[in-house]
Each structure stands twice: as C-alpha cells, then as structure tokens.
CSV table of C-alpha atoms in Angstrom, one decimal:
chain,number,residue,atom,x,y,z
A,269,UNK,CA,7.0,2.0,7.6
A,270,UNK,CA,6.6,-1.3,5.8
A,271,UNK,CA,3.8,-3.4,7.1
A,272,UNK,CA,3.3,-6.8,5.5
A,273,UNK,CA,-0.1,-8.2,4.7
A,274,UNK,CA,0.0,-10.9,7.4
A,275,UNK,CA,1.0,-8.4,10.0
A,276,UNK,CA,-1.6,-5.9,8.8
A,277,UNK,CA,-4.3,-8.6,9.2
A,278,UNK,CA,-3.0,-9.3,12.7
A,279,UNK,CA,-3.4,-5.7,13.5
A,280,UNK,CA,-6.9,-5.7,12.2
A,281,UNK,CA,-7.9,-8.8,14.3
A,282,UNK,CA,-6.1,-7.5,17.4
A,283,UNK,CA,-3.5,-10.2,17.7
A,284,UNK,CA,-0.7,-7.8,16.7
A,285,UNK,CA,-0.6,-4.6,18.8
A,286,UNK,CA,3.0,-3.4,18.4
A,287,UNK,CA,6.0,-3.4,16.1
A,288,UNK,CA,9.7,-3.0,16.6
A,289,UNK,CA,12.0,-1.2,14.3
A,290,UNK,CA,15.7,-0.2,14.4
A,291,UNK,CA,15.9,3.4,13.3
A,292,UNK,CA,18.2,6.4,13.8
A,293,UNK,CA,15.0,8.4,14.7
A,294,UNK,CA,11.3,7.6,14.7
A,295,UNK,CA,9.9,7.4,11.2
A,296,UNK,CA,6.2,7.5,12.1
A,297,UNK,CA,4.2,10.1,14.0
A,298,UNK,CA,2.0,9.4,17.0
A,299,UNK,CA,-1.6,9.6,15.8
A,300,UNK,CA,-0.6,9.2,12.2
A,301,UNK,CA,-2.4,6.7,9.8
A,302,UNK,CA,-0.9,4.3,7.3
A,303,UNK,CA,-2.8,2.5,4.6
A,304,UNK,CA,-2.0,-1.2,4.6
A,305,UNK,CA,-3.3,-4.3,2.8
A,306,UNK,CA,-5.8,-4.8,5.7
A,307,UNK,CA,-7.0,-1.2,6.0
A,308,UNK,CA,-5.9,1.8,7.9
A,309,UNK,CA,-3.4,1.4,10.8
A,310,UNK,CA,-3.0,4.1,13.5
A,311,UNK,CA,0.3,4.7,15.3
A,312,UNK,CA,-0.7,5.1,19.0
A,313,UNK,CA,2.7,5.6,20.5
A,314,UNK,CA,6.4,5.4,19.7
A,315,UNK,CA,9.0,4.8,22.4
A,316,UNK,CA,12.7,3.9,22.7
A,317,UNK,CA,13.6,0.4,23.8
A,318,UNK,CA,16.5,1.1,26.2
A,319,UNK,CA,17.5,-2.6,26.5
A,320,UNK,CA,16.5,-4.8,23.6
A,321,UNK,CA,17.9,-7.8,25.4
A,322,UNK,CA,14.9,-7.5,27.8
A,323,UNK,CA,12.3,-8.0,25.1
A,324,UNK,CA,10.1,-11.0,25.9
A,325,UNK,CA,8.3,-13.8,24.1
A,326,UNK,CA,5.1,-11.9,24.6
A,327,UNK,CA,6.7,-8.9,22.9
A,328,UNK,CA,7.5,-11.2,20.0
A,329,UNK,CA,4.1,-12.7,19.8
A,330,UNK,CA,2.2,-9.4,19.9
A,331,UNK,CA,4.6,-8.1,17.2
A,332,UNK,CA,3.6,-11.0,14.9
A,333,UNK,CA,7.0,-12.7,15.1
A,334,UNK,CA,7.4,-16.5,15.3
A,335,UNK,CA,9.2,-16.3,18.6
A,336,UNK,CA,11.7,-14.1,20.5
A,337,UNK,CA,14.7,-15.5,18.6
A,338,UNK,CA,13.1,-14.4,15.3
A,339,UNK,CA,12.4,-10.9,16.6
A,340,UNK,CA,15.9,-10.6,17.8
A,341,UNK,CA,17.3,-11.6,14.4
A,342,UNK,CA,15.1,-9.0,12.7
A,343,UNK,CA,16.4,-6.3,15.1
A,344,UNK,CA,20.1,-7.3,14.9
A,345,UNK,CA,22.4,-4.4,14.1
A,346,UNK,CA,23.2,-4.2,10.5
A,347,UNK,CA,26.6,-5.6,9.5
A,348,UNK,CA,26.5,-5.0,5.8
A,349,UNK,CA,23.8,-3.6,3.6
A,350,UNK,CA,20.7,-2.1,5.2
A,351,UNK,CA,17.7,-4.4,5.3
A,352,UNK,CA,15.3,-4.0,2.4
A,353,UNK,CA,12.5,-3.9,5.0
A,354,UNK,CA,14.1,-1.1,6.9
A,355,UNK,CA,14.2,-3.0,10.2
A,356,UNK,CA,18.0,-2.7,10.7
A,357,UNK,CA,18.4,0.9,9.5
A,358,UNK,CA,19.7,2.6,12.7
A,359,UNK,CA,21.2,2.4,16.1
A,360,UNK,CA,18.1,2.6,18.2
A,361,UNK,CA,15.3,0.1,18.7
A,362,UNK,CA,11.8,1.6,18.9
A,363,UNK,CA,8.5,0.1,20.1
A,364,UNK,CA,5.5,1.3,18.0
A,365,UNK,CA,2.1,0.7,19.5
A,366,UNK,CA,-0.5,0.4,16.8
A,367,UNK,CA,-4.1,-0.4,16.2
A,368,UNK,CA,-6.6,-0.9,13.3
A,369,UNK,CA,-8.3,2.4,12.4
A,370,UNK,CA,-10.8,1.4,9.7
A,371,UNK,CA,-11.3,0.1,6.2
A,372,UNK,CA,-9.4,1.3,3.2
A,373,UNK,CA,-11.3,4.5,2.2
A,374,UNK,CA,-10.8,3.5,-1.5
A,375,UNK,CA,-13.2,0.6,-1.0
A,376,UNK,CA,-16.2,2.9,-0.7
A,377,UNK,CA,-14.8,5.3,-3.4
A,378,UNK,CA,-14.3,2.6,-6.0
A,379,UNK,CA,-17.8,1.3,-5.6
A,380,UNK,CA,-19.4,4.7,-6.0
A,381,UNK,CA,-20.7,5.8,-9.4
A,382,UNK,CA,-19.6,9.4,-10.1
A,383,UNK,CA,-22.0,12.0,-11.4
A,384,UNK,CA,-21.2,14.4,-14.3
A,385,UNK,CA,-19.2,16.8,-12.2
A,386,UNK,CA,-17.2,14.1,-10.6
A,387,UNK,CA,-16.5,12.5,-14.0
A,388,UNK,CA,-15.2,15.8,-15.3
A,389,UNK,CA,-13.1,16.1,-12.1
A,390,UNK,CA,-11.6,12.6,-12.7
A,391,UNK,CA,-10.8,13.6,-16.3
A,392,UNK,CA,-9.0,16.7,-15.0
A,393,UNK,CA,-7.0,14.7,-12.5
A,394,UNK,CA,-6.0,12.1,-15.2
A,395,UNK,CA,-5.1,14.9,-17.6
A,396,UNK,CA,-2.5,16.1,-15.1
A,397,UNK,CA,-1.1,12.6,-14.8
A,398,UNK,CA,-1.0,12.4,-18.6
A,399,UNK,CA,1.1,15.5,-18.8
A,400,UNK,CA,4.5,13.9,-18.7
A,401,UNK,CA,7.3,13.7,-21.3
A,402,UNK,CA,6.4,10.1,-22.4
A,403,UNK,CA,2.8,11.2,-23.2
A,404,UNK,CA,-0.7,10.2,-22.2
A,405,UNK,CA,-1.1,6.8,-20.6
A,406,UNK,CA,-4.1,6.7,-18.3
A,407,UNK,CA,-6.8,5.9,-20.8
A,408,UNK,CA,-4.6,3.2,-22.5
A,409,UNK,CA,-3.9,1.4,-19.2
A,410,UNK,CA,-7.5,1.6,-18.0
A,411,UNK,CA,-8.7,0.0,-21.3
A,412,UNK,CA,-6.0,-2.6,-21.1
A,413,UNK,CA,-7.2,-3.6,-17.6
A,414,UNK,CA,-10.8,-3.6,-18.7
A,415,UNK,CA,-9.9,-5.9,-21.6
A,416,UNK,CA,-7.4,-8.1,-19.6
A,417,UNK,CA,-8.8,-8.5,-16.1
A,418,UNK,CA,-7.0,-10.7,-13.6
A,419,UNK,CA,-3.9,-11.0,-15.9
A,420,UNK,CA,-0.7,-11.3,-13.9
A,421,UNK,CA,1.0,-7.9,-13.8
A,422,UNK,CA,4.2,-9.3,-15.5
A,423,UNK,CA,2.2,-10.6,-18.4
A,424,UNK,CA,0.2,-7.4,-18.6
A,425,UNK,CA,3.5,-5.4,-18.8
A,426,UNK,CA,4.7,-7.7,-21.6
A,427,UNK,CA,1.4,-7.2,-23.5
A,428,UNK,CA,1.7,-3.5,-23.2
A,429,UNK,CA,5.4,-3.5,-24.0
A,430,UNK,CA,6.4,-1.6,-20.9
A,431,UNK,CA,8.6,-2.1,-17.9
A,432,UNK,CA,6.9,-3.9,-15.0
A,433,UNK,CA,7.7,-1.6,-12.0
A,434,UNK,CA,6.8,1.7,-13.6
A,435,UNK,CA,3.6,0.2,-14.8
A,436,UNK,CA,2.7,-1.0,-11.4
A,437,UNK,CA,3.4,2.5,-10.0
A,438,UNK,CA,1.1,4.0,-12.6
A,439,UNK,CA,-1.7,1.5,-11.7
A,440,UNK,CA,-1.3,2.5,-8.0
A,441,UNK,CA,-2.0,6.1,-9.0
A,442,UNK,CA,-5.3,5.0,-10.7
A,443,UNK,CA,-6.1,2.8,-7.7
A,444,UNK,CA,-5.7,5.8,-5.4
A,445,UNK,CA,-8.5,7.5,-7.4
A,446,UNK,CA,-10.8,4.5,-6.9
A,447,UNK,CA,-10.6,3.5,-10.6
A,448,UNK,CA,-9.0,0.0,-10.3
A,449,UNK,CA,-9.0,-3.0,-8.0
A,450,UNK,CA,-5.8,-5.0,-7.3
A,451,UNK,CA,-6.1,-8.8,-6.9
A,452,UNK,CA,-3.6,-11.4,-5.9
A,453,UNK,CA,-3.3,-11.9,-9.6
A,454,UNK,CA,-3.8,-8.9,-11.8
A,455,UNK,CA,-6.3,-6.1,-11.8
A,456,UNK,CA,-9.8,-5.1,-12.8
A,457,UNK,CA,-11.7,-1.9,-13.3
A,458,UNK,CA,-13.8,-0.8,-10.3
A,459,UNK,CA,-17.4,0.3,-10.9
A,460,UNK,CA,-16.1,3.8,-10.7
A,461,UNK,CA,-13.4,3.1,-13.3
A,462,UNK,CA,-15.8,1.4,-15.6
A,463,UNK,CA,-18.2,4.4,-15.4
A,464,UNK,CA,-15.4,6.8,-16.2
A,465,UNK,CA,-14.4,4.8,-19.3
A,466,UNK,CA,-18.0,4.8,-20.5
A,467,UNK,CA,-18.3,8.5,-20.0
A,468,UNK,CA,-15.0,9.0,-21.8
A,469,UNK,CA,-16.2,7.1,-24.8
A,470,UNK,CA,-19.3,9.2,-25.0
A,471,UNK,CA,-17.2,12.4,-24.9
A,472,UNK,CA,-14.7,12.0,-27.7
A,473,UNK,CA,-12.0,14.6,-27.9
C-alpha cells in the first residue's frame, strides 16, 4: 500500500488515523507493519465501506485529504487505466485504520559500528547480491556514494553510466542493510557503511 511522505508524517503525529482504498480485496493484513518515510505504520483494522456516498468531511480530514470532494475524486471508480497509486484498482472501497508503530529500524542499524563477525556477515550478504549475471556492483556503488555524497540520483547514475531506476533499486538494497542514508538530494554512507568499506580495504581479496 503506497503511503506518501506527508500522509506518513500525519500518521506519526496522529492527525491521520485512517486511509481509504478502492480494491478488489484487502491488500494489507490487520496487525501488519509497513515501513514508510516517517517510520513504521501498523494496520489496526480493515473494513468494507458499504456506502462511500456516506463518507464525511471528518473522514476526509482524518485520511489526510484536502476535503471530502478530494477524497471522493481519489476513490472514484476507474474509467480507463488503473491509478498509479492503486487507489482506484477495484470495485470495493475499504477503510483502513492505522497508527504509527515506531521509528524506522534502519536508523539504529545504520548508526551501529559492526564488529568483526558482523563485518564478515555483511560481506557474505553483499557477495550474494553481487552474484548476478551483470557481475559485482556493491563495492563500486558504495565507493561512488562515499566519493559523491548528496549528488542527485540522476546525476549519480550518469556518472556511473547506468540506468537510474535499477541503480536506485540497488541502493535500496544497501539501505536495507543499514549501509547508506537517503536524503532529499542524493545519498551518503552511514557510519555502518563507512566502517564496512574501511574493513573491506584492509582485507584485499
């Protein structure tokens, strides 16, 4: 379920407590967690809205919509292509109650300095990522980020001579391991990522 940064921040501060989606069937599980730009969000309940015409201005406000008219537009049945945001992708409107569940666990991970065993474990994880037909890539991209912090991702892709979207997908894999930090513009190595590169340079081959 796509949750934008402004909505995620509203969930975090308690001003957004629900969401509405048009689906064929629920796409989230009660009790499930989702990582968002503002931390972890928990899905507390999912229920069918039997009469979407009875939604209120308060529903719109607590869903982060500008007003009820905006919410109704977002939930209008699809007439052509499905919405890129997935809001019009079915015949049933669902109400999802949600709440903030805590900080992004990667924040603590990326600030931690790994010991020798952890470093060897990171190396093993990255070796598995490197085992693809196009060849190893993890060390190269970590070094590029180290040497080009806060460079806009499009420019970084151009510098590396690679396509933008696959590169961003690769960086997300490194971020999940706590090795990189994403900014509004570009990236930088986390303390954990910097420690790994130092270790890697002291263990040639």
